[in-house]
Each structure stands twice: as structure tokens, then as C-alpha cells.
Coordinates of N, CA, C and O in Angstrom, one line a residue:
M1 N 24.9 29.5 -65.0 CA 24.4 29.8 -66.4 C 23.0 29.1 -66.5 O 22.9 27.9 -66.3
P2 N 21.9 29.9 -66.7 CA 20.6 29.3 -66.8 C 20.4 28.4 -68.0 O 21.1 28.7 -69.1
A3 N 19.6 27.4 -67.9 CA 19.4 26.5 -69.0 C 18.6 27.2 -70.1 O 17.7 28.0 -69.8
K4 N 18.8 26.8 -71.3 CA 18.1 27.4 -72.4 C 16.6 26.8 -72.4 O 16.4 25.7 -72.0
E5 N 15.7 27.6 -72.8 CA 14.3 27.2 -72.8 C 14.1 25.9 -73.5 O 13.3 25.0 -73.1
S6 N 14.8 25.7 -74.6 CA 14.6 24.5 -75.4 C 15.1 23.2 -74.8 O 14.8 22.1 -75.2
T7 N 16.0 23.3 -73.8 CA 16.5 22.1 -73.1 C 15.7 21.7 -71.9 O 16.0 20.7 -71.3
I8 N 14.7 22.5 -71.5 CA 13.9 22.2 -70.3 C 12.7 21.3 -70.7 O 12.0 21.5 -71.7
V9 N 12.6 20.2 -70.0 CA 11.5 19.2 -70.3 C 10.6 19.2 -69.0 O 11.1 19.0 -67.9
K10 N 9.3 19.4 -69.2 CA 8.4 19.4 -68.1 C 7.4 18.3 -68.3 O 6.9 18.1 -69.4
R11 N 7.2 17.6 -67.2 CA 6.3 16.4 -67.2 C 5.3 16.6 -66.1 O 5.7 17.0 -65.0
T12 N 4.1 16.2 -66.3 CA 3.1 16.2 -65.2 C 2.6 14.7 -65.0 O 2.3 14.0 -66.0
L13 N 2.6 14.3 -63.8 CA 2.2 13.0 -63.4 C 0.7 13.0 -63.1 O 0.3 13.7 -62.2
D14 N -0.1 12.2 -63.8 CA -1.5 12.1 -63.5 C -1.7 10.9 -62.6 O -1.5 9.8 -63.0
L15 N -2.0 11.2 -61.3 CA -2.1 10.1 -60.3 C -3.3 9.1 -60.6 O -3.3 8.0 -60.1
K16 N -4.2 9.6 -61.4 CA -5.4 8.7 -61.8 C -5.0 7.7 -62.9 O -5.6 6.7 -63.0
R17 N -3.9 8.1 -63.6 CA -3.4 7.2 -64.7 C -1.9 7.1 -64.5 O -1.1 7.8 -65.3
P18 N -1.4 6.4 -63.5 CA 0.1 6.3 -63.4 C 0.7 5.6 -64.5 O 0.1 4.9 -65.3
P19 N 2.0 5.9 -64.7 CA 2.7 5.2 -65.8 C 2.8 3.7 -65.7 O 2.8 3.2 -64.5
R20 N 2.9 3.0 -66.8 CA 2.9 1.5 -66.7 C 4.3 1.1 -66.3 O 5.3 1.7 -66.7
L21 N 4.4 0.1 -65.5 CA 5.7 -0.4 -65.0 C 6.1 -1.6 -66.0 O 5.3 -2.4 -66.4
G22 N 7.4 -1.6 -66.2 CA 8.0 -2.7 -67.0 C 8.1 -4.0 -66.2 O 7.9 -4.0 -64.9
T23 N 8.4 -5.1 -66.8 CA 8.5 -6.4 -66.2 C 9.5 -6.3 -65.1 O 9.3 -6.8 -63.9
E24 N 10.7 -5.7 -65.3 CA 11.8 -5.7 -64.4 C 11.4 -4.8 -63.2 O 11.6 -5.2 -62.0
Q25 N 10.7 -3.7 -63.4 CA 10.2 -2.8 -62.3 C 9.2 -3.6 -61.4 O 9.3 -3.5 -60.2
K26 N 8.3 -4.3 -62.0 CA 7.3 -5.1 -61.3 C 8.0 -6.1 -60.4 O 7.6 -6.4 -59.3
A27 N 9.0 -6.8 -61.0 CA 9.7 -7.8 -60.3 C 10.4 -7.3 -59.1 O 10.4 -7.8 -58.0
R28 N 11.1 -6.1 -59.2 CA 11.8 -5.5 -58.1 C 10.8 -5.0 -57.0 O 11.1 -5.2 -55.8
L29 N 9.7 -4.5 -57.4 CA 8.7 -4.1 -56.4 C 8.1 -5.3 -55.7 O 7.9 -5.3 -54.5
A30 N 7.9 -6.4 -56.4 CA 7.4 -7.6 -55.7 C 8.4 -8.2 -54.8 O 8.0 -8.6 -53.7
A31 N 9.7 -8.1 -55.1 CA 10.7 -8.6 -54.3 C 10.8 -7.8 -53.0 O 10.9 -8.3 -51.9
V32 N 10.7 -6.5 -53.1 CA 10.8 -5.6 -51.9 C 9.5 -5.8 -51.1 O 9.6 -5.9 -49.8
A33 N 8.4 -5.9 -51.7 CA 7.1 -6.1 -51.0 C 7.1 -7.4 -50.2 O 6.4 -7.5 -49.1
S34 N 7.8 -8.4 -50.6 CA 7.8 -9.7 -49.9 C 8.8 -9.8 -48.8 O 8.8 -10.7 -48.0
M35 N 9.7 -8.8 -48.7 CA 10.7 -8.7 -47.7 C 10.2 -8.2 -46.4 O 9.3 -7.3 -46.4
P36 N 10.7 -8.7 -45.2 CA 10.3 -8.1 -43.9 C 10.9 -6.7 -43.9 O 12.0 -6.4 -44.5
D37 N 10.2 -5.8 -43.2 CA 10.7 -4.4 -43.1 C 12.1 -4.2 -42.7 O 12.9 -3.4 -43.2
E38 N 12.6 -5.1 -41.7 CA 13.9 -4.9 -41.2 C 15.0 -5.3 -42.2 O 16.2 -5.0 -42.0
Q39 N 14.6 -6.0 -43.3 CA 15.6 -6.4 -44.3 C 15.7 -5.4 -45.4 O 16.6 -5.5 -46.2
I40 N 14.8 -4.4 -45.4 CA 14.8 -3.4 -46.5 C 15.9 -2.3 -46.2 O 16.0 -1.8 -45.1
D41 N 16.7 -2.0 -47.2 CA 17.8 -1.0 -47.1 C 17.2 0.4 -47.3 O 16.8 0.7 -48.4
Y42 N 17.1 1.2 -46.3 CA 16.6 2.5 -46.4 C 17.7 3.6 -46.4 O 17.4 4.8 -46.3
S43 N 18.9 3.2 -46.6 CA 20.1 4.1 -46.4 C 20.0 5.2 -47.4 O 20.6 6.3 -47.2
D44 N 19.4 5.0 -48.6 CA 19.4 6.1 -49.6 C 18.1 6.9 -49.5 O 17.9 7.9 -50.3
A45 N 17.2 6.6 -48.6 CA 15.9 7.3 -48.4 C 16.2 8.6 -47.6 O 17.0 8.6 -46.7
P46 N 15.5 9.7 -48.0 CA 15.8 11.0 -47.2 C 15.2 10.8 -45.8 O 14.2 10.1 -45.6
A47 N 15.9 11.4 -44.9 CA 15.5 11.4 -43.5 C 14.2 12.2 -43.3 O 14.1 13.3 -43.8
L48 N 13.3 11.6 -42.5 CA 12.1 12.3 -42.2 C 11.9 12.4 -40.7 O 12.1 11.4 -40.0
P49 N 11.5 13.5 -40.2 CA 11.3 13.6 -38.7 C 10.2 12.7 -38.3 O 9.2 12.4 -39.1
H50 N 10.3 12.1 -37.1 CA 9.3 11.2 -36.6 C 8.2 11.9 -35.9 O 8.1 11.8 -34.6
A51 N 7.5 12.7 -36.6 CA 6.4 13.5 -36.0 C 5.1 13.1 -36.6 O 5.0 13.1 -37.8
V52 N 4.1 12.9 -35.7 CA 2.8 12.6 -36.2 C 2.2 13.7 -37.0 O 1.5 13.4 -38.0
W53 N 2.5 14.9 -36.7 CA 1.8 16.0 -37.3 C 2.5 16.5 -38.7 O 2.0 17.4 -39.3
M54 N 3.4 15.7 -39.2 CA 4.1 16.1 -40.4 C 3.2 15.9 -41.7 O 3.5 16.5 -42.7
K55 N 2.2 15.1 -41.6 CA 1.3 14.9 -42.7 C 0.3 16.1 -42.8 O -0.7 16.1 -42.1
A56 N 0.6 17.1 -43.6 CA -0.2 18.3 -43.6 C -1.5 18.0 -44.3 O -1.7 17.1 -45.1
A57 N -2.5 18.8 -43.9 CA -3.9 18.6 -44.4 C -3.9 18.8 -45.9 O -3.3 19.7 -46.4
A58 N -4.6 18.0 -46.6 CA -4.8 18.1 -48.1 C -5.7 19.3 -48.4 O -5.4 20.1 -49.3
E59 N -6.7 19.5 -47.6 CA -7.6 20.6 -47.8 C -7.3 21.7 -46.9 O -7.2 21.5 -45.7
L60 N -7.0 22.9 -47.4 CA -6.7 24.0 -46.6 C -7.9 24.8 -46.2 O -8.8 25.1 -47.1
P61 N -8.1 25.2 -45.0 CA -9.3 26.0 -44.6 C -9.2 27.4 -45.2 O -8.2 27.9 -45.6
H62 N -10.4 28.0 -45.5 CA -10.5 29.2 -46.2 C -10.5 30.4 -45.3 O -10.0 31.5 -45.7
A63 N -11.0 30.3 -44.0 CA -11.1 31.5 -43.1 C -9.7 31.6 -42.5 O -9.2 30.8 -41.7
K64 N -9.0 32.7 -42.9 CA -7.7 33.0 -42.4 C -7.6 34.4 -41.8 O -8.3 35.2 -42.2
K65 N -6.6 34.6 -40.9 CA -6.4 35.9 -40.3 C -5.0 36.3 -40.6 O -4.1 35.5 -40.4
Q66 N -4.8 37.5 -41.0 CA -3.4 38.0 -41.3 C -2.8 38.4 -40.0 O -3.3 39.1 -39.1
V67 N -1.5 37.9 -39.8 CA -0.7 38.2 -38.6 C 0.7 38.4 -39.1 O 1.1 38.1 -40.2
T68 N 1.5 39.0 -38.2 CA 2.9 39.2 -38.4 C 3.6 38.1 -37.5 O 3.3 38.0 -36.3
L69 N 4.4 37.3 -38.1 CA 5.0 36.2 -37.4 C 6.5 36.2 -37.8 O 6.9 36.3 -38.9
R70 N 7.3 36.0 -36.8 CA 8.8 35.9 -37.0 C 9.1 34.4 -37.1 O 8.9 33.6 -36.2
I71 N 9.8 34.1 -38.2 CA 10.1 32.7 -38.6 C 11.6 32.7 -38.7 O 12.2 33.6 -39.3
D72 N 12.3 31.6 -38.3 CA 13.7 31.4 -38.5 C 13.9 31.4 -40.0 O 13.2 30.9 -40.8
A73 N 15.0 32.1 -40.4 CA 15.4 32.3 -41.8 C 15.4 30.9 -42.6 O 15.0 30.8 -43.7
D74 N 16.0 29.9 -42.0 CA 16.2 28.6 -42.7 C 14.9 27.9 -42.8 O 14.6 27.2 -43.8
V75 N 13.9 28.1 -41.9 CA 12.6 27.5 -42.0 C 11.8 28.2 -43.1 O 11.3 27.5 -44.0
L76 N 11.9 29.5 -43.2 CA 11.2 30.2 -44.2 C 11.8 29.8 -45.6 O 11.1 29.6 -46.6
A77 N 13.1 29.7 -45.7 CA 13.8 29.4 -47.0 C 13.3 28.0 -47.4 O 13.1 27.7 -48.6
Y78 N 13.2 27.1 -46.5 CA 12.8 25.7 -46.8 C 11.4 25.7 -47.5 O 11.2 25.1 -48.5
F79 N 10.5 26.4 -46.9 CA 9.1 26.4 -47.5 C 9.1 27.2 -48.8 O 8.4 26.8 -49.7
K80 N 9.8 28.3 -48.9 CA 9.8 29.1 -50.1 C 10.5 28.3 -51.2 O 10.1 28.4 -52.4
H81 N 11.5 27.5 -50.9 CA 12.2 26.7 -51.9 C 11.2 25.8 -52.6 O 11.4 25.4 -53.8
A82 N 10.2 25.3 -52.0 CA 9.2 24.3 -52.5 C 8.3 25.0 -53.5 O 7.6 24.3 -54.2
G83 N 8.3 26.3 -53.6 CA 7.5 27.0 -54.7 C 6.4 27.8 -54.1 O 6.3 28.2 -52.9
K84 N 5.5 28.2 -55.0 CA 4.3 29.0 -54.7 C 3.5 28.4 -53.6 O 3.5 27.2 -53.4
R85 N 2.7 29.3 -52.9 CA 1.8 28.9 -51.8 C 2.5 28.4 -50.6 O 2.0 27.6 -49.8
Y86 N 3.8 28.8 -50.4 CA 4.5 28.4 -49.2 C 3.8 28.7 -47.9 O 3.9 28.0 -47.0
Q87 N 3.1 29.9 -47.9 CA 2.4 30.3 -46.7 C 1.3 29.3 -46.4 O 1.0 28.9 -45.2
S88 N 0.6 28.8 -47.4 CA -0.5 27.9 -47.2 C 0.1 26.5 -46.7 O -0.5 25.9 -45.9
R89 N 1.3 26.1 -47.3 CA 1.9 24.9 -46.8 C 2.3 25.0 -45.3 O 2.1 24.1 -44.5
M90 N 2.8 26.2 -45.0 CA 3.2 26.4 -43.6 C 2.0 26.3 -42.7 O 2.0 25.7 -41.6
N91 N 0.9 26.9 -43.1 CA -0.4 26.8 -42.4 C -0.8 25.4 -42.2 O -1.3 25.0 -41.2
A92 N -0.7 24.6 -43.3 CA -1.2 23.2 -43.3 C -0.3 22.4 -42.3 O -0.9 21.6 -41.6
V93 N 0.9 22.7 -42.2 CA 1.8 22.0 -41.2 C 1.4 22.3 -39.8 O 1.2 21.5 -38.9
L94 N 1.2 23.6 -39.6 CA 0.7 24.1 -38.3 C -0.6 23.5 -37.9 O -0.9 23.1 -36.8
R95 N -1.5 23.4 -38.9 CA -2.9 22.8 -38.6 C -2.7 21.4 -38.3 O -3.4 20.9 -37.3
S96 N -1.9 20.6 -39.0 CA -1.7 19.2 -38.7 C -1.1 19.0 -37.2 O -1.5 18.1 -36.5
Y97 N -0.2 19.9 -36.9 CA 0.3 19.9 -35.5 C -0.8 20.1 -34.5 O -0.9 19.3 -33.5
V98 N -1.6 21.1 -34.7 CA -2.7 21.4 -33.8 C -3.7 20.2 -33.7 O -4.1 19.8 -32.6
E99 N -4.1 19.7 -34.8 CA -5.0 18.5 -34.8 C -4.4 17.3 -34.1 O -5.1 16.6 -33.4
A100 N -3.1 17.1 -34.3 CA -2.5 15.9 -33.6 C -2.5 16.1 -32.1 O -2.7 15.2 -31.4
H101 N -2.2 17.3 -31.7 CA -2.2 17.6 -30.3 C -3.6 17.7 -29.6 O -3.8 17.4 -28.5
K102 N -4.6 18.1 -30.4 CA -6.0 18.1 -29.9 C -6.4 16.6 -29.7 O -7.0 16.3 -28.7
A103 N -6.0 15.7 -30.6 CA -6.4 14.3 -30.5 C -5.7 13.7 -29.3 O -6.3 12.9 -28.6
Q104 N -4.4 14.1 -29.0 CA -3.7 13.5 -27.8 C -4.3 14.1 -26.5 O -4.2 13.4 -25.5
A105 N -4.8 15.3 -26.5 CA -5.4 15.9 -25.3 C -6.7 15.3 -24.9 O -7.1 15.4 -23.7
K106 N -7.4 14.6 -25.8 CA -8.7 14.0 -25.4 C -8.5 12.7 -24.6 O -7.6 12.0 -24.5

């Protein structure tokens, strides 16, 4: 059953003006910042692949060529699930992979 329009709340985070942290939040962040990495509990953090090329380029190149490409259904679903411009995000990941491997080849 879809949510009624009146119950949906949308918020936009302005990274230039982040929300203010309360005293308790600041204390928790300071406590974690002072801990050695091996003492921090990452058990609830999502798993991330250990790949150098996973940080996709922020700026997408404009010169593109249209091709037909066969992609595994689950990979395509993953990118589409994140929303519009999924093809641009896929391209950014591929570009990051290429750039990382170009750097390693030198």
C-alpha cells in the first residue's frame, strides 16, 4: 500500500551548512575519534568492497559514445535502484576502474 502524499517528508542536506550537533552527539564523536581504529566496532557498518576504483568520479565526462552492453540483471537492478542517472553512475564507476588501472600500469 503506497504512502499518502501527506505523510511523506522530504529533506535536503546542504553540505555547505551541515546541521548543528548536540552536546551528546559531539561527545560521542570525540570519544570515537580518540579511539584507535582497531577498537572501533564496525559490525553495523555496511560491507564495502576493498577496491581502489570504487570511488567514482565526481565530474562526469561529456563526450560519450552509445553502445549496446549486456549487464548482469542484478548489477543493473542495483544501479537503477539508486535512482535517475544510473547509466552515468555506471560510467563513473567504470571510469574510476580505468583510471586506477592506468595509474597502476605506470
